[in-house]
Amino acid sequence: MDIVRDPQQFQQQALAARARGQVTALVPTMGFLHEGHASLIRWAAANAGRVCVSVFVNPTQFGPGEDLDAYPRNPEGDAALAEACGADVLFMPEPGALYAPDHCTWVEVPPLAQHLCGASRPVHFRGVATVVTMLLNLAQPDVAVFGQKDWQQLALLRRMVRDLHLPCRIEGRPIVREADGLALSSRNVYLGPAERAQAPGLHAGLLAAAALARAGQRDAATLKAAIAAHYAAHVPAGEVDYIEIVDPETVQPVATLAGAALAAVAVRLGRARLIDNELLQP
Ligand code: AMP
């Protein structure tokens, strides 16, 4: 596996691979890789001849007061895991290499950035859309792979790629969880023991709503109230940022379940802000 830090070198290699007719998959990450990332890289290795993984803690997707400086990092561990999962190239640029000091070009997808995480993280999705556009331009992938854990991000990037006619497919992969249901996340290291013990309640509350929907409950307010009640009982240390039921494609809130809908939550638990989601199938 090659480790590349220089964006221009990364792009030259990508253009040469494309000219040779090689199919490239890109897996963008912020590093501190875990089994969730590993599942994306393994999928990429099974579906493309050339696999690029990027590790970049993108400063522009963090708001003031968020955890940019504290974000966990482990470059050596990331390199070992990426290589073991079948990566051919690991792209690890310095922040200054991607953003010129007078950088001023942004990609925005406002309707999909309005709700859920966008409400409490106003600059987040602008940063994500901009850095993913850069990474797509540098890596020239045929397919870029993202996790459904960040469902809103996935929906927004699909729309961006469609609207801008970017020559790349977006592949969304299922959430990888601990045995007790907690979605794997680099930020889980922020959880203290008592918080970690409550954290599986996040998914359990979503599963309770999914069961209600399967049993015929179509009223979003009732389903949200059921999740909130579950959190009050089982995640008492959690401070709910949002509990929302949205259209899976547009991520706009729905009042009544007509077809499948997405239950999405964000909860602050100690220093961690955890997100999770589950499809509700009426
Ligand atoms: P991050 O490093 O947190 O920015 O995540 C990089 C990619 O990995 C994103 O597409 C995430 O959605 C995906 N990802 C993170 N955690 C998981 C997980 N538990 N299961 C599946 N994909 C994940």
CSV table of C-alpha atoms and ligand atoms in Angstrom, one decimal:
chain,number,residue,atom,x,y,z
A,1,MET,CA,0.0,0.0,0.0
A,2,ASP,CA,1.3,3.4,-1.0
A,3,ILE,CA,1.0,6.3,1.5
A,4,VAL,CA,0.5,9.6,-0.3
A,5,ARG,CA,0.5,13.0,1.3
A,6,ASP,CA,0.7,15.3,-1.7
A,7,PRO,CA,-2.7,16.0,-3.4
A,8,GLN,CA,-1.1,16.6,-6.8
A,9,GLN,CA,0.8,13.3,-6.7
A,10,PHE,CA,-2.4,11.6,-5.6
A,11,GLN,CA,-4.3,13.1,-8.5
A,12,GLN,CA,-1.6,12.3,-11.1
A,13,GLN,CA,-1.7,8.6,-9.9
A,14,ALA,CA,-5.5,8.6,-10.2
A,15,LEU,CA,-5.5,10.1,-13.7
A,16,ALA,CA,-2.9,7.5,-14.8
A,17,ALA,CA,-5.0,4.7,-13.3
A,18,ARG,CA,-8.1,6.0,-15.0
A,19,ALA,CA,-6.2,6.1,-18.4
A,20,ARG,CA,-5.2,2.5,-17.8
A,21,GLY,CA,-8.9,1.6,-17.4
A,22,GLN,CA,-8.6,0.7,-13.8
A,23,VAL,CA,-11.8,0.9,-11.7
A,24,THR,CA,-11.1,3.0,-8.5
A,25,ALA,CA,-13.1,3.1,-5.3
A,26,LEU,CA,-12.6,5.8,-2.8
A,27,VAL,CA,-13.4,5.5,0.9
A,28,PRO,CA,-13.2,9.0,2.6
A,29,THR,CA,-12.7,8.9,6.4
A,30,MET,CA,-11.4,11.1,9.2
A,31,GLY,CA,-9.3,8.3,10.5
A,32,PHE,CA,-9.1,6.5,13.9
A,33,LEU,CA,-10.4,3.6,11.8
A,34,HIS,CA,-12.6,0.9,13.3
A,35,GLU,CA,-14.6,-2.1,12.0
A,36,GLY,CA,-17.3,0.3,10.5
A,37,HIS,CA,-14.6,1.9,8.2
A,38,ALA,CA,-13.1,-1.6,7.6
A,39,SER,CA,-16.5,-2.8,6.2
A,40,LEU,CA,-16.4,0.0,3.7
A,41,ILE,CA,-12.8,-0.7,2.7
A,42,ARG,CA,-13.5,-4.4,2.3
A,43,TRP,CA,-16.5,-3.7,0.1
A,44,ALA,CA,-14.4,-1.4,-2.0
A,45,ALA,CA,-11.7,-4.1,-2.4
A,46,ALA,CA,-14.3,-6.6,-3.5
A,47,ASN,CA,-15.8,-4.2,-6.0
A,48,ALA,CA,-13.0,-2.2,-7.5
A,49,GLY,CA,-9.5,-3.0,-8.8
A,50,ARG,CA,-7.9,0.0,-7.1
A,51,VAL,CA,-8.9,1.1,-3.6
A,52,CYS,CA,-8.0,4.5,-2.2
A,53,VAL,CA,-8.7,5.4,1.5
A,54,SER,CA,-8.4,9.0,2.6
A,55,VAL,CA,-7.7,10.0,6.2
A,56,PHE,CA,-8.3,13.7,6.8
A,57,VAL,CA,-9.8,15.4,9.8
A,58,ASN,CA,-11.5,18.1,7.8
A,59,PRO,CA,-11.4,21.4,9.7
A,60,THR,CA,-14.2,23.1,7.8
A,61,GLN,CA,-16.8,20.6,8.9
A,62,PHE,CA,-16.2,21.5,12.6
A,63,GLY,CA,-18.0,24.5,14.1
A,64,PRO,CA,-16.5,26.8,16.7
A,65,GLY,CA,-16.3,24.9,20.1
A,66,GLU,CA,-16.6,21.5,18.5
A,67,ASP,CA,-14.0,18.7,18.9
A,68,LEU,CA,-11.6,19.4,16.0
A,69,ASP,CA,-8.5,19.5,18.3
A,70,ALA,CA,-9.6,16.6,20.5
A,71,TYR,CA,-10.6,14.4,17.5
A,72,PRO,CA,-8.9,11.0,18.1
A,73,ARG,CA,-6.0,10.2,15.7
A,74,ASN,CA,-4.0,7.0,15.1
A,75,PRO,CA,-2.1,7.3,11.7
A,76,GLU,CA,-0.1,4.1,12.2
A,77,GLY,CA,-3.1,2.0,13.2
A,78,ASP,CA,-5.1,3.5,10.3
A,79,ALA,CA,-2.4,2.5,7.9
A,80,ALA,CA,-2.3,-1.1,9.2
A,81,LEU,CA,-6.1,-1.5,9.1
A,82,ALA,CA,-6.5,0.0,5.7
A,83,GLU,CA,-3.8,-2.2,4.3
A,84,ALA,CA,-5.2,-5.3,5.9
A,85,CYS,CA,-8.6,-4.6,4.4
A,86,GLY,CA,-7.2,-4.3,0.9
A,87,ALA,CA,-6.4,-0.6,0.4
A,88,ASP,CA,-3.9,0.2,-2.4
A,89,VAL,CA,-3.4,3.8,-1.6
A,90,LEU,CA,-3.8,5.7,1.7
A,91,PHE,CA,-4.1,9.5,1.1
A,92,MET,CA,-3.2,11.5,4.2
A,93,PRO,CA,-2.8,15.2,3.3
A,94,GLU,CA,-1.9,18.0,5.7
A,95,PRO,CA,-4.8,20.5,6.2
A,96,GLY,CA,-2.8,23.2,4.5
A,97,ALA,CA,-2.3,21.0,1.4
A,98,LEU,CA,-6.0,20.9,0.7
A,99,TYR,CA,-7.1,24.4,1.8
A,100,ALA,CA,-5.2,27.4,0.4
A,101,PRO,CA,-4.9,30.2,3.0
A,102,ASP,CA,-7.4,32.2,0.9
A,103,HIS,CA,-9.7,29.3,0.1
A,104,CYS,CA,-13.1,30.7,-0.7
A,105,THR,CA,-15.0,28.1,-2.8
A,106,TRP,CA,-17.8,26.2,-1.1
A,107,VAL,CA,-20.3,23.5,-2.2
A,108,GLU,CA,-23.7,23.8,-0.5
A,109,VAL,CA,-26.8,21.6,-0.7
A,110,PRO,CA,-29.1,23.7,1.6
A,111,PRO,CA,-32.4,21.8,1.7
A,112,LEU,CA,-30.6,18.6,2.8
A,113,ALA,CA,-28.5,20.4,5.3
A,114,GLN,CA,-31.4,22.1,7.0
A,115,HIS,CA,-32.7,19.5,9.5
A,116,LEU,CA,-31.2,16.9,11.8
A,117,CYS,CA,-27.5,17.5,12.3
A,118,GLY,CA,-27.6,20.6,10.1
A,119,ALA,CA,-29.8,22.4,12.7
A,120,SER,CA,-27.2,22.3,15.5
A,121,ARG,CA,-24.1,22.2,13.2
A,122,PRO,CA,-24.7,25.0,10.7
A,123,VAL,CA,-21.4,24.8,8.8
A,124,HIS,CA,-21.0,21.1,9.0
A,125,PHE,CA,-22.4,19.9,5.7
A,126,ARG,CA,-20.9,22.8,3.7
A,127,GLY,CA,-17.5,21.5,5.0
A,128,VAL,CA,-18.4,17.9,4.1
A,129,ALA,CA,-19.7,18.7,0.6
A,130,THR,CA,-16.7,20.8,-0.1
A,131,VAL,CA,-14.1,18.4,1.0
A,132,VAL,CA,-15.8,15.4,-0.6
A,133,THR,CA,-15.8,17.4,-3.9
A,134,MET,CA,-12.1,18.0,-3.5
A,135,LEU,CA,-11.5,14.3,-2.8
A,136,LEU,CA,-13.6,13.2,-5.8
A,137,ASN,CA,-11.6,15.5,-8.0
A,138,LEU,CA,-8.3,14.3,-6.6
A,139,ALA,CA,-9.1,10.5,-6.5
A,140,GLN,CA,-11.2,10.4,-9.7
A,141,PRO,CA,-13.1,7.3,-8.4
A,142,ASP,CA,-15.7,5.3,-10.2
A,143,VAL,CA,-17.4,4.8,-6.9
A,144,ALA,CA,-17.2,6.5,-3.5
A,145,VAL,CA,-18.2,4.5,-0.4
A,146,PHE,CA,-20.0,5.9,2.6
A,147,GLY,CA,-21.7,4.5,5.7
A,148,GLN,CA,-25.4,4.7,6.4
A,149,LYS,CA,-24.5,5.7,10.0
A,150,ASP,CA,-24.2,9.3,8.6
A,151,TRP,CA,-27.5,8.9,6.6
A,152,GLN,CA,-28.0,12.6,6.1
A,153,GLN,CA,-24.4,13.0,4.8
A,154,LEU,CA,-25.0,10.1,2.4
A,155,ALA,CA,-28.3,11.6,1.1
A,156,LEU,CA,-26.8,15.0,0.7
A,157,LEU,CA,-23.8,13.6,-1.2
A,158,ARG,CA,-26.0,11.6,-3.5
A,159,ARG,CA,-27.9,14.8,-4.4
A,160,MET,CA,-24.7,16.8,-4.8
A,161,VAL,CA,-23.2,14.2,-7.2
A,162,ARG,CA,-26.5,14.1,-9.2
A,163,ASP,CA,-26.9,17.9,-9.3
A,164,LEU,CA,-23.3,18.5,-10.4
A,165,HIS,CA,-23.1,15.6,-12.8
A,166,LEU,CA,-20.0,14.3,-11.1
A,167,PRO,CA,-18.8,11.1,-12.8
A,168,CYS,CA,-18.9,8.9,-9.7
A,169,ARG,CA,-21.4,6.5,-8.1
A,170,ILE,CA,-22.1,6.8,-4.4
A,171,GLU,CA,-22.4,3.5,-2.5
A,172,GLY,CA,-24.1,3.4,0.9
A,173,ARG,CA,-23.2,0.6,3.3
A,174,PRO,CA,-25.0,-0.7,6.4
A,175,ILE,CA,-24.1,0.5,10.0
A,176,VAL,CA,-21.6,-1.8,11.8
A,177,ARG,CA,-22.5,-2.1,15.5
A,178,GLU,CA,-21.1,-3.5,18.7
A,179,ALA,CA,-22.7,-6.7,19.9
A,180,ASP,CA,-24.9,-4.6,22.3
A,181,GLY,CA,-26.2,-2.4,19.4
A,182,LEU,CA,-24.0,0.7,19.8
A,183,ALA,CA,-23.0,2.0,16.4
A,184,LEU,CA,-19.2,2.0,16.0
A,185,SER,CA,-17.8,5.5,15.9
A,186,SER,CA,-14.4,7.1,16.4
A,187,ARG,CA,-16.1,9.3,19.0
A,188,ASN,CA,-17.1,6.4,21.2
A,189,VAL,CA,-13.7,6.8,22.9
A,190,TYR,CA,-15.1,9.9,24.5
A,191,LEU,CA,-17.6,7.8,26.5
A,192,GLY,CA,-16.9,7.1,30.2
A,193,PRO,CA,-17.9,3.7,31.6
A,194,ALA,CA,-21.3,4.9,32.9
A,195,GLU,CA,-22.1,6.6,29.6
A,196,ARG,CA,-20.9,3.6,27.6
A,197,ALA,CA,-23.3,1.4,29.6
A,198,GLN,CA,-26.2,3.6,28.6
A,199,ALA,CA,-25.2,4.2,25.0
A,200,PRO,CA,-26.8,1.0,23.5
A,201,GLY,CA,-30.1,2.5,24.6
A,202,LEU,CA,-29.9,4.8,21.6
A,203,HIS,CA,-30.4,1.9,19.1
A,204,ALA,CA,-32.8,0.1,21.4
A,205,GLY,CA,-35.1,3.1,21.3
A,206,LEU,CA,-35.0,3.2,17.5
A,207,LEU,CA,-35.8,-0.6,17.4
A,208,ALA,CA,-38.8,0.0,19.7
A,209,ALA,CA,-40.0,2.6,17.2
A,210,ALA,CA,-39.4,0.2,14.3
A,211,ALA,CA,-41.5,-2.4,16.0
A,212,LEU,CA,-44.3,0.1,16.6
A,213,ALA,CA,-44.2,1.1,12.9
A,214,ARG,CA,-44.3,-2.6,11.8
A,215,ALA,CA,-47.3,-3.1,14.1
A,216,GLY,CA,-49.1,-0.3,12.2
A,217,GLN,CA,-48.3,3.0,14.0
A,218,ARG,CA,-47.9,5.6,11.3
A,219,ASP,CA,-48.0,8.8,13.3
A,220,ALA,CA,-44.5,10.3,13.5
A,221,ALA,CA,-45.3,12.3,16.7
A,222,THR,CA,-46.3,9.1,18.5
A,223,LEU,CA,-43.2,7.3,17.2
A,224,LYS,CA,-40.9,10.2,18.3
A,225,ALA,CA,-42.6,10.3,21.7
A,226,ALA,CA,-41.9,6.5,22.1
A,227,ILE,CA,-38.2,7.0,21.4
A,228,ALA,CA,-38.0,10.0,23.8
A,229,ALA,CA,-39.7,7.9,26.5
A,230,HIS,CA,-37.2,5.1,25.9
A,231,TYR,CA,-34.3,7.5,26.2
A,232,ALA,CA,-35.7,9.0,29.4
A,233,ALA,CA,-35.9,5.6,30.9
A,234,HIS,CA,-32.7,3.9,29.5
A,235,VAL,CA,-30.4,6.8,28.6
A,236,PRO,CA,-31.0,9.1,31.6
A,237,ALA,CA,-27.5,10.8,31.2
A,238,GLY,CA,-28.3,11.6,27.5
A,239,GLU,CA,-29.2,15.1,26.4
A,240,VAL,CA,-31.3,14.7,23.2
A,241,ASP,CA,-30.2,17.0,20.4
A,242,TYR,CA,-33.0,15.7,18.1
A,243,ILE,CA,-35.3,12.8,17.5
A,244,GLU,CA,-36.8,13.0,14.0
A,245,ILE,CA,-38.6,11.0,11.5
A,246,VAL,CA,-37.7,12.0,7.9
A,247,ASP,CA,-38.1,10.9,4.3
A,248,PRO,CA,-35.1,8.7,3.6
A,249,GLU,CA,-34.2,10.4,0.4
A,250,THR,CA,-34.9,14.1,1.0
A,251,VAL,CA,-34.4,14.0,4.8
A,252,GLN,CA,-37.3,16.3,5.3
A,253,PRO,CA,-39.5,15.6,8.4
A,254,VAL,CA,-42.7,13.6,7.8
A,255,ALA,CA,-45.9,13.7,9.9
A,256,THR,CA,-47.3,10.4,8.8
A,257,LEU,CA,-45.5,7.3,7.5
A,258,ALA,CA,-46.7,6.7,3.9
A,259,GLY,CA,-43.8,4.3,3.0
A,260,ALA,CA,-40.4,3.7,4.5
A,261,ALA,CA,-39.2,6.5,6.8
A,262,LEU,CA,-36.0,7.1,8.6
A,263,ALA,CA,-35.9,7.6,12.4
A,264,ALA,CA,-32.8,9.6,13.1
A,265,VAL,CA,-31.4,10.7,16.5
A,266,ALA,CA,-28.5,12.7,18.0
A,267,VAL,CA,-27.9,12.5,21.7
A,268,ARG,CA,-25.1,14.1,23.8
A,269,LEU,CA,-23.7,11.6,26.3
A,270,GLY,CA,-20.9,13.2,28.3
A,271,ARG,CA,-18.3,14.5,25.9
A,272,ALA,CA,-19.7,12.5,23.0
A,273,ARG,CA,-22.4,13.5,20.6
A,274,LEU,CA,-23.7,10.2,19.2
A,275,ILE,CA,-25.9,9.8,16.1
A,276,ASP,CA,-27.9,6.7,15.0
A,277,ASN,CA,-30.7,5.9,12.7
A,278,GLU,CA,-33.0,3.1,11.7
A,279,LEU,CA,-35.4,2.6,8.7
A,280,LEU,CA,-39.0,2.3,9.7
A,281,GLN,CA,-41.0,0.0,7.4
A,282,PRO,CA,-44.7,0.3,8.1
B,1,AMP,P1,-15.8,9.2,9.7
B,1,AMP,O1,-14.4,8.8,9.8
B,1,AMP,O2,-16.5,9.1,11.0
B,1,AMP,O3,-15.9,10.5,9.0
B,1,AMP,O4,-16.5,8.1,8.8
B,1,AMP,C1,-16.0,7.8,7.5
B,1,AMP,C2,-17.0,6.9,6.8
B,1,AMP,O5,-17.2,5.7,7.6
B,1,AMP,C3,-18.4,7.6,6.7
B,1,AMP,O6,-18.9,7.3,5.4
B,1,AMP,C4,-19.2,7.0,7.8
B,1,AMP,O7,-20.6,6.9,7.6
B,1,AMP,C5,-18.6,5.6,7.8
B,1,AMP,N1,-18.8,4.9,9.1
B,1,AMP,C6,-18.5,5.4,10.3
B,1,AMP,N2,-19.0,4.6,11.3
B,1,AMP,C7,-19.6,3.6,10.7
B,1,AMP,C8,-20.2,2.4,11.2
B,1,AMP,N3,-20.4,2.1,12.5
B,1,AMP,N4,-20.7,1.6,10.2
B,1,AMP,C9,-20.6,1.8,8.9
B,1,AMP,N5,-20.0,2.9,8.4
B,1,AMP,C10,-19.5,3.8,9.3
